[in-house]
PDB file of C-alpha atoms in Angstrom:
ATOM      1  CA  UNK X 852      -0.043 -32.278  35.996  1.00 42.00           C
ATOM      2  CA  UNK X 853       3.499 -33.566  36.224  1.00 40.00           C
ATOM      3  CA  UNK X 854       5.193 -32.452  34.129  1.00 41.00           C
ATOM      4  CA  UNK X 855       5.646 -28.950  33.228  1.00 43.00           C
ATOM      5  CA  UNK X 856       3.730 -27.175  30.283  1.00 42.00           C
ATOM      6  CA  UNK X 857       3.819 -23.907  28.567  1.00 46.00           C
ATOM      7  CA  UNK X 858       1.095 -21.764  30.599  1.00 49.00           C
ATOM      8  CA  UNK X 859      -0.205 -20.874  27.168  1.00 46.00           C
ATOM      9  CA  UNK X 860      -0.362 -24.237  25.181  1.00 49.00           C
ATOM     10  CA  UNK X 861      -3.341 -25.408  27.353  1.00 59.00           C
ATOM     11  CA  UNK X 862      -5.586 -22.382  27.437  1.00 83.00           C
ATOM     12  CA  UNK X 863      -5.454 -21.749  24.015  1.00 87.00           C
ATOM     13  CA  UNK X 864      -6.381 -25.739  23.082  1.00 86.00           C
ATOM     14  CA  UNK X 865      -9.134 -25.759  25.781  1.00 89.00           C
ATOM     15  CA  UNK X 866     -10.538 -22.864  23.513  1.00 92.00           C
ATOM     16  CA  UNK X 867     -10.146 -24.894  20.754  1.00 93.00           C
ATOM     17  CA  UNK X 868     -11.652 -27.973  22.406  1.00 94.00           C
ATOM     18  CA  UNK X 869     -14.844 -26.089  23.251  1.00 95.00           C
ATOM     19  CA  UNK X 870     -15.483 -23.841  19.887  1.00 97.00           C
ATOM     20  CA  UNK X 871     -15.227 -27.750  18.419  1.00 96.00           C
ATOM     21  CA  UNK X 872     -17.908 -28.585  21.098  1.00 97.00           C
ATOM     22  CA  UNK X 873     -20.129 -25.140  19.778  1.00 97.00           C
ATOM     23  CA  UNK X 874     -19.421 -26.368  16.281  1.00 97.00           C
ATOM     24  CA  UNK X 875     -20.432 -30.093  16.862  1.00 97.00           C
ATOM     25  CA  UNK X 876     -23.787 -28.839  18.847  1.00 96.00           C
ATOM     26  CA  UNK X 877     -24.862 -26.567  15.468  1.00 96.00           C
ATOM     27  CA  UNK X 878     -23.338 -29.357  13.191  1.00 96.00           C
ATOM     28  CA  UNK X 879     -20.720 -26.805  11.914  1.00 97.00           C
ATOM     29  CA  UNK X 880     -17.232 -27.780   9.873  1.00 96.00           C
ATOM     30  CA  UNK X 881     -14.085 -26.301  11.492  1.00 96.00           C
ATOM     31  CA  UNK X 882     -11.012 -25.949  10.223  1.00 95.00           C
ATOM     32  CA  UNK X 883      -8.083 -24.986  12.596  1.00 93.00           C
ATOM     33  CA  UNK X 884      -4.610 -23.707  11.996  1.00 90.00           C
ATOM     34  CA  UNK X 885      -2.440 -24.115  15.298  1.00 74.00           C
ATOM     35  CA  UNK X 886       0.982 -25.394  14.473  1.00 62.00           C
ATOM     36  CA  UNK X 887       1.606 -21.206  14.536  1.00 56.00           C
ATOM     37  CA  UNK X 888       4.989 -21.608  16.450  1.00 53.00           C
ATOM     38  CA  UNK X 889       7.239 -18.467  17.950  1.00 49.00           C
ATOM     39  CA  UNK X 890       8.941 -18.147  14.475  1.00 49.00           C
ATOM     40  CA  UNK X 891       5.060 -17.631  12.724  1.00 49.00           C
ATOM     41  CA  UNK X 892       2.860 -15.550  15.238  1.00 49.00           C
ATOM     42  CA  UNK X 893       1.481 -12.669  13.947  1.00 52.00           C
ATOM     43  CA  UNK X 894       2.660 -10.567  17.115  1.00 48.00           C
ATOM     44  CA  UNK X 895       4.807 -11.209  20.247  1.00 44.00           C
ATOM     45  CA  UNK X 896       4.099  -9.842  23.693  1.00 44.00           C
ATOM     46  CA  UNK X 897       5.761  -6.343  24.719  1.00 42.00           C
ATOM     47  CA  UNK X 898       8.223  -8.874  26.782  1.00 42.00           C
ATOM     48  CA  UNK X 899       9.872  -9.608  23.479  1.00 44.00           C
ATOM     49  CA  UNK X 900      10.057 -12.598  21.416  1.00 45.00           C
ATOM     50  CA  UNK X 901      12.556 -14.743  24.207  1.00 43.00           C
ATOM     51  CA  UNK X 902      11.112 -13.856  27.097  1.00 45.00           C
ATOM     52  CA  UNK X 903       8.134 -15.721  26.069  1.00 48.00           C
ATOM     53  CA  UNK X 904      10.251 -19.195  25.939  1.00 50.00           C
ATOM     54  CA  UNK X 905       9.252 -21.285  28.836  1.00 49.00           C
ATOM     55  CA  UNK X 906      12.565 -23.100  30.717  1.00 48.00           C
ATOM     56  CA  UNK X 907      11.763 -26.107  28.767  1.00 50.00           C
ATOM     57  CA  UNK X 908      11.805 -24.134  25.482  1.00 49.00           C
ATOM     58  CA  UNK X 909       8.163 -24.269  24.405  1.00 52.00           C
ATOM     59  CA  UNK X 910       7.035 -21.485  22.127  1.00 55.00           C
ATOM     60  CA  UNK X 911       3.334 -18.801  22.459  1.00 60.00           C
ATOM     61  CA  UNK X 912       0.612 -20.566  21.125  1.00 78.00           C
ATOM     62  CA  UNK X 913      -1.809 -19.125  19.083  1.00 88.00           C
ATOM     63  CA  UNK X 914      -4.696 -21.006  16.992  1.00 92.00           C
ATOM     64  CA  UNK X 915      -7.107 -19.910  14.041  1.00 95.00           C
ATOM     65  CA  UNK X 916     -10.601 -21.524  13.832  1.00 96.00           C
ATOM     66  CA  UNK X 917     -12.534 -21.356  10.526  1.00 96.00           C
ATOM     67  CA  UNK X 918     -16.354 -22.555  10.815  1.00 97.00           C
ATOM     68  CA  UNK X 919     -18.206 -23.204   7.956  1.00 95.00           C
ATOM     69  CA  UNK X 920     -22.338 -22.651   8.026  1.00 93.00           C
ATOM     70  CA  UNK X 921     -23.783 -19.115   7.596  1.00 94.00           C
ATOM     71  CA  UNK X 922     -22.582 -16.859   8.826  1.00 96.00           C
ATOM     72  CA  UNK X 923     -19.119 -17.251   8.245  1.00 95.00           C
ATOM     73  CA  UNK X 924     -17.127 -17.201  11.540  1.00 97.00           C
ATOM     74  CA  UNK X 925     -13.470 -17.249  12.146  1.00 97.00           C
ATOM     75  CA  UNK X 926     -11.352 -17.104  15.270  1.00 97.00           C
ATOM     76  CA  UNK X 927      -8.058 -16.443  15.759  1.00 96.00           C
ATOM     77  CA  UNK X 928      -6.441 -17.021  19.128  1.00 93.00           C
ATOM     78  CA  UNK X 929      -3.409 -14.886  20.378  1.00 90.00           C
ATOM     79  CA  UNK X 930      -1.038 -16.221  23.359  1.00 83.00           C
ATOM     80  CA  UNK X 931      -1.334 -12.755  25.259  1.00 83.00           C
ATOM     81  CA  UNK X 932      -5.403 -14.407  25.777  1.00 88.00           C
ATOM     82  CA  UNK X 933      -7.313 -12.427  23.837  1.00 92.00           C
ATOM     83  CA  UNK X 934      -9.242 -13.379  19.929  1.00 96.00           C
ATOM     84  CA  UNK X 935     -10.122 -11.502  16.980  1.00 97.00           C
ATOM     85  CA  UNK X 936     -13.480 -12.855  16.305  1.00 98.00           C
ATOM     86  CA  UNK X 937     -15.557 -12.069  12.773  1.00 97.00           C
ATOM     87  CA  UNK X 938     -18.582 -12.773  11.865  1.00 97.00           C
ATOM     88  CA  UNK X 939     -19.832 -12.298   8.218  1.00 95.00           C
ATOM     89  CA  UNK X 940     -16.600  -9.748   7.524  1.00 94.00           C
ATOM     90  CA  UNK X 941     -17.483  -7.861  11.204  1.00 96.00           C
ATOM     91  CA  UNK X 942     -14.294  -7.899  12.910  1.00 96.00           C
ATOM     92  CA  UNK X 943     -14.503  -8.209  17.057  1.00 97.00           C
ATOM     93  CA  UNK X 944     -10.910  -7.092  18.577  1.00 95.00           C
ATOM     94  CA  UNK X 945      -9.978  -7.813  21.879  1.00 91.00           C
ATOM     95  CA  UNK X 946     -12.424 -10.476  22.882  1.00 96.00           C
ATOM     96  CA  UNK X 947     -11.363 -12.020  25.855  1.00 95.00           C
ATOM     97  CA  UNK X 948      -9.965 -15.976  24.484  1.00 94.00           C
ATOM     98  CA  UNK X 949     -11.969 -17.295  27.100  1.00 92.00           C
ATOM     99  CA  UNK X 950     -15.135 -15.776  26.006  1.00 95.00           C
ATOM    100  CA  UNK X 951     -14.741 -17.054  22.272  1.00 97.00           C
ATOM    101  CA  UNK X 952     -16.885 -20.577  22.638  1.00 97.00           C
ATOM    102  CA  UNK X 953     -19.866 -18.607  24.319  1.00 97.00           C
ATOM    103  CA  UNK X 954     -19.419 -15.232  21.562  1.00 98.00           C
ATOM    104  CA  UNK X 955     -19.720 -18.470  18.572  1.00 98.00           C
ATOM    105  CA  UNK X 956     -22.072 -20.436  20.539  1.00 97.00           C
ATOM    106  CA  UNK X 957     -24.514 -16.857  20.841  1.00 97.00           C
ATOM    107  CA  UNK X 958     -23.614 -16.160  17.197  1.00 97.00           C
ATOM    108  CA  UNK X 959     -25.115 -19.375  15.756  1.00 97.00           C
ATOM    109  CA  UNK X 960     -27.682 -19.752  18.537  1.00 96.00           C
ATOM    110  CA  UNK X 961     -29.571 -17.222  17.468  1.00 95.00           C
ATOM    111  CA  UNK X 962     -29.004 -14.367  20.037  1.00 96.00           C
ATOM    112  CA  UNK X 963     -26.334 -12.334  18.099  1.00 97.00           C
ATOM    113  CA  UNK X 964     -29.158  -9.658  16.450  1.00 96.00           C
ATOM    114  CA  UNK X 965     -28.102  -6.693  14.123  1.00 95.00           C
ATOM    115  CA  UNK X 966     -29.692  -3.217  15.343  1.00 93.00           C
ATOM    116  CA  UNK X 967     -30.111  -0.464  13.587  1.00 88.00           C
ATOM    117  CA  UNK X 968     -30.126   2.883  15.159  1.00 77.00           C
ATOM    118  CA  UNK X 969     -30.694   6.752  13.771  1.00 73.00           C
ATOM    119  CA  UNK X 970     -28.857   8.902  15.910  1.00 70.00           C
ATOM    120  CA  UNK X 971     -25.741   7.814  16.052  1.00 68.00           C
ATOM    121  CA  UNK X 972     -26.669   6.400  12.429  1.00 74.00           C
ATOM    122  CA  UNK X 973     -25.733   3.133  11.850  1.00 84.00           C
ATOM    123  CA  UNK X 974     -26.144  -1.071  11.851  1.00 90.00           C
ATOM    124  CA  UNK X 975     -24.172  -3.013  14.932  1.00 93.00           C
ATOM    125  CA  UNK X 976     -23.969  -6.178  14.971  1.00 96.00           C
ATOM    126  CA  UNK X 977     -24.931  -7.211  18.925  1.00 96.00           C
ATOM    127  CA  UNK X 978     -23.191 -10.619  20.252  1.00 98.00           C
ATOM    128  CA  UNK X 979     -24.982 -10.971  23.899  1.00 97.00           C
ATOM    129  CA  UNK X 980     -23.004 -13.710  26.251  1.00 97.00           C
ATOM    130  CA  UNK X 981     -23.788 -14.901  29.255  1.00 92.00           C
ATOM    131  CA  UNK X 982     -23.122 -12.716  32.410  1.00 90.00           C
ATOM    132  CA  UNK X 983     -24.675  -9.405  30.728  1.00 89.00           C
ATOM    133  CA  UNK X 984     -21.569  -9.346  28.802  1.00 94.00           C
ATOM    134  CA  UNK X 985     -22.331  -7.928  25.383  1.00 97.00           C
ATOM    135  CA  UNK X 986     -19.760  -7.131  22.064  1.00 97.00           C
ATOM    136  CA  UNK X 987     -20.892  -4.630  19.888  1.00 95.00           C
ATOM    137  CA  UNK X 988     -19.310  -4.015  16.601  1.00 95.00           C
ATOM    138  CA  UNK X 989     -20.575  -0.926  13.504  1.00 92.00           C
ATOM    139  CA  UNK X 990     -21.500  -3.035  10.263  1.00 91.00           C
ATOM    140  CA  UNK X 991     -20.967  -0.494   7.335  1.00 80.00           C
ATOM    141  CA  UNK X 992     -24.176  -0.547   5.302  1.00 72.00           C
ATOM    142  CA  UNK X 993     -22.196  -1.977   2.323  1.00 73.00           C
ATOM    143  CA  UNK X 994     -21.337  -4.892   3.896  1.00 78.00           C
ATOM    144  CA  UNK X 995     -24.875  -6.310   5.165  1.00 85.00           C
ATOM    145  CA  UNK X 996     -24.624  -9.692   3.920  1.00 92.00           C
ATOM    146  CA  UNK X 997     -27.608 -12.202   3.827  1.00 93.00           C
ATOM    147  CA  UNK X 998     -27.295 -13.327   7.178  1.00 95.00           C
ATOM    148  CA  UNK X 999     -26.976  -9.793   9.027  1.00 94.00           C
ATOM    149  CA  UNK X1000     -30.107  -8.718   6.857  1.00 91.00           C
ATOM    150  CA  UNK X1001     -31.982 -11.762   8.297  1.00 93.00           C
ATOM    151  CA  UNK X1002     -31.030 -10.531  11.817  1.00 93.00           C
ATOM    152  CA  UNK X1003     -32.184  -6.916  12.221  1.00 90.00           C
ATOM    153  CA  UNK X1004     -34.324  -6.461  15.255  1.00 89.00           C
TER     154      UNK X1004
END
């Protein structure tokens, strides 16, 4: 650890590192995006764009993760540590970027269910993690692809 790193750079590739370790275990293709420098992120901290800038000049970090395999998953990574997860076209806000390699590896493990429900009416789609931690998102009806069909419990 000598020499000094943006706090960002590292979290955000250690997320990367271990969705590729998910991906390899399920035998997924990824494709990542991650040369998103200060000039391309798709938002900036409420700090403002230079107060982000480490002293040695080093921009935010964020990555986007494309697996291929069914469902369709992609994750983007933000530098303020959060991801937008989706999954078949059901979008997950706010999941915590630490979280993302256990919300993929539950997704293509087997655990993520869709369940249906009368009262409030509706399909979620249920992503259980370890901890008791659970993400639950509305699928509109519309939008039930193959694999959310397949997983109504």
């Amino acid at each position: 650890m000598g020499r000094h790193q943006h706090p960002h750079l590292p979290t955000t590739e250690a997320a990367v590192r271990a969705i590729r370790t998910v991906a390899q275990e399920f035998g997924l293709e990824m494709t990542v995006t991650d040369d998103i420098g200060a000039d391309r992120t798709s938002r900036h901290t409420s700090a403002g764009a230079l107060a982000v800038l480490d002293p040695d000049g080093s921009l935010p970090h964020e990555a986007y993760v494309e697996l291929g395999g069914s469902p369709s998953v992609s994750v983007q990574l933000f530098p303020e540590d959060d991801a937008k997860i989706t999954v078949d076209g059901v979008v997950f806000d706010d999941v915590p970027r630490d979280a993302a390699p256990a919300f993929v590896r539950s997704v293509h493990g087997g655990l993520a269910h869709v369940k249906g429900r009368f009262f409030p009416p509706g399909w979620w789609l249920i992503v259980p993690l370890p901890g008791d931690e659970t993400y639950k998102e509305l699928v509109f009806r519309h939008t039930l692809t193959p694999w959310l069909s397949r997983n109504v419990r």
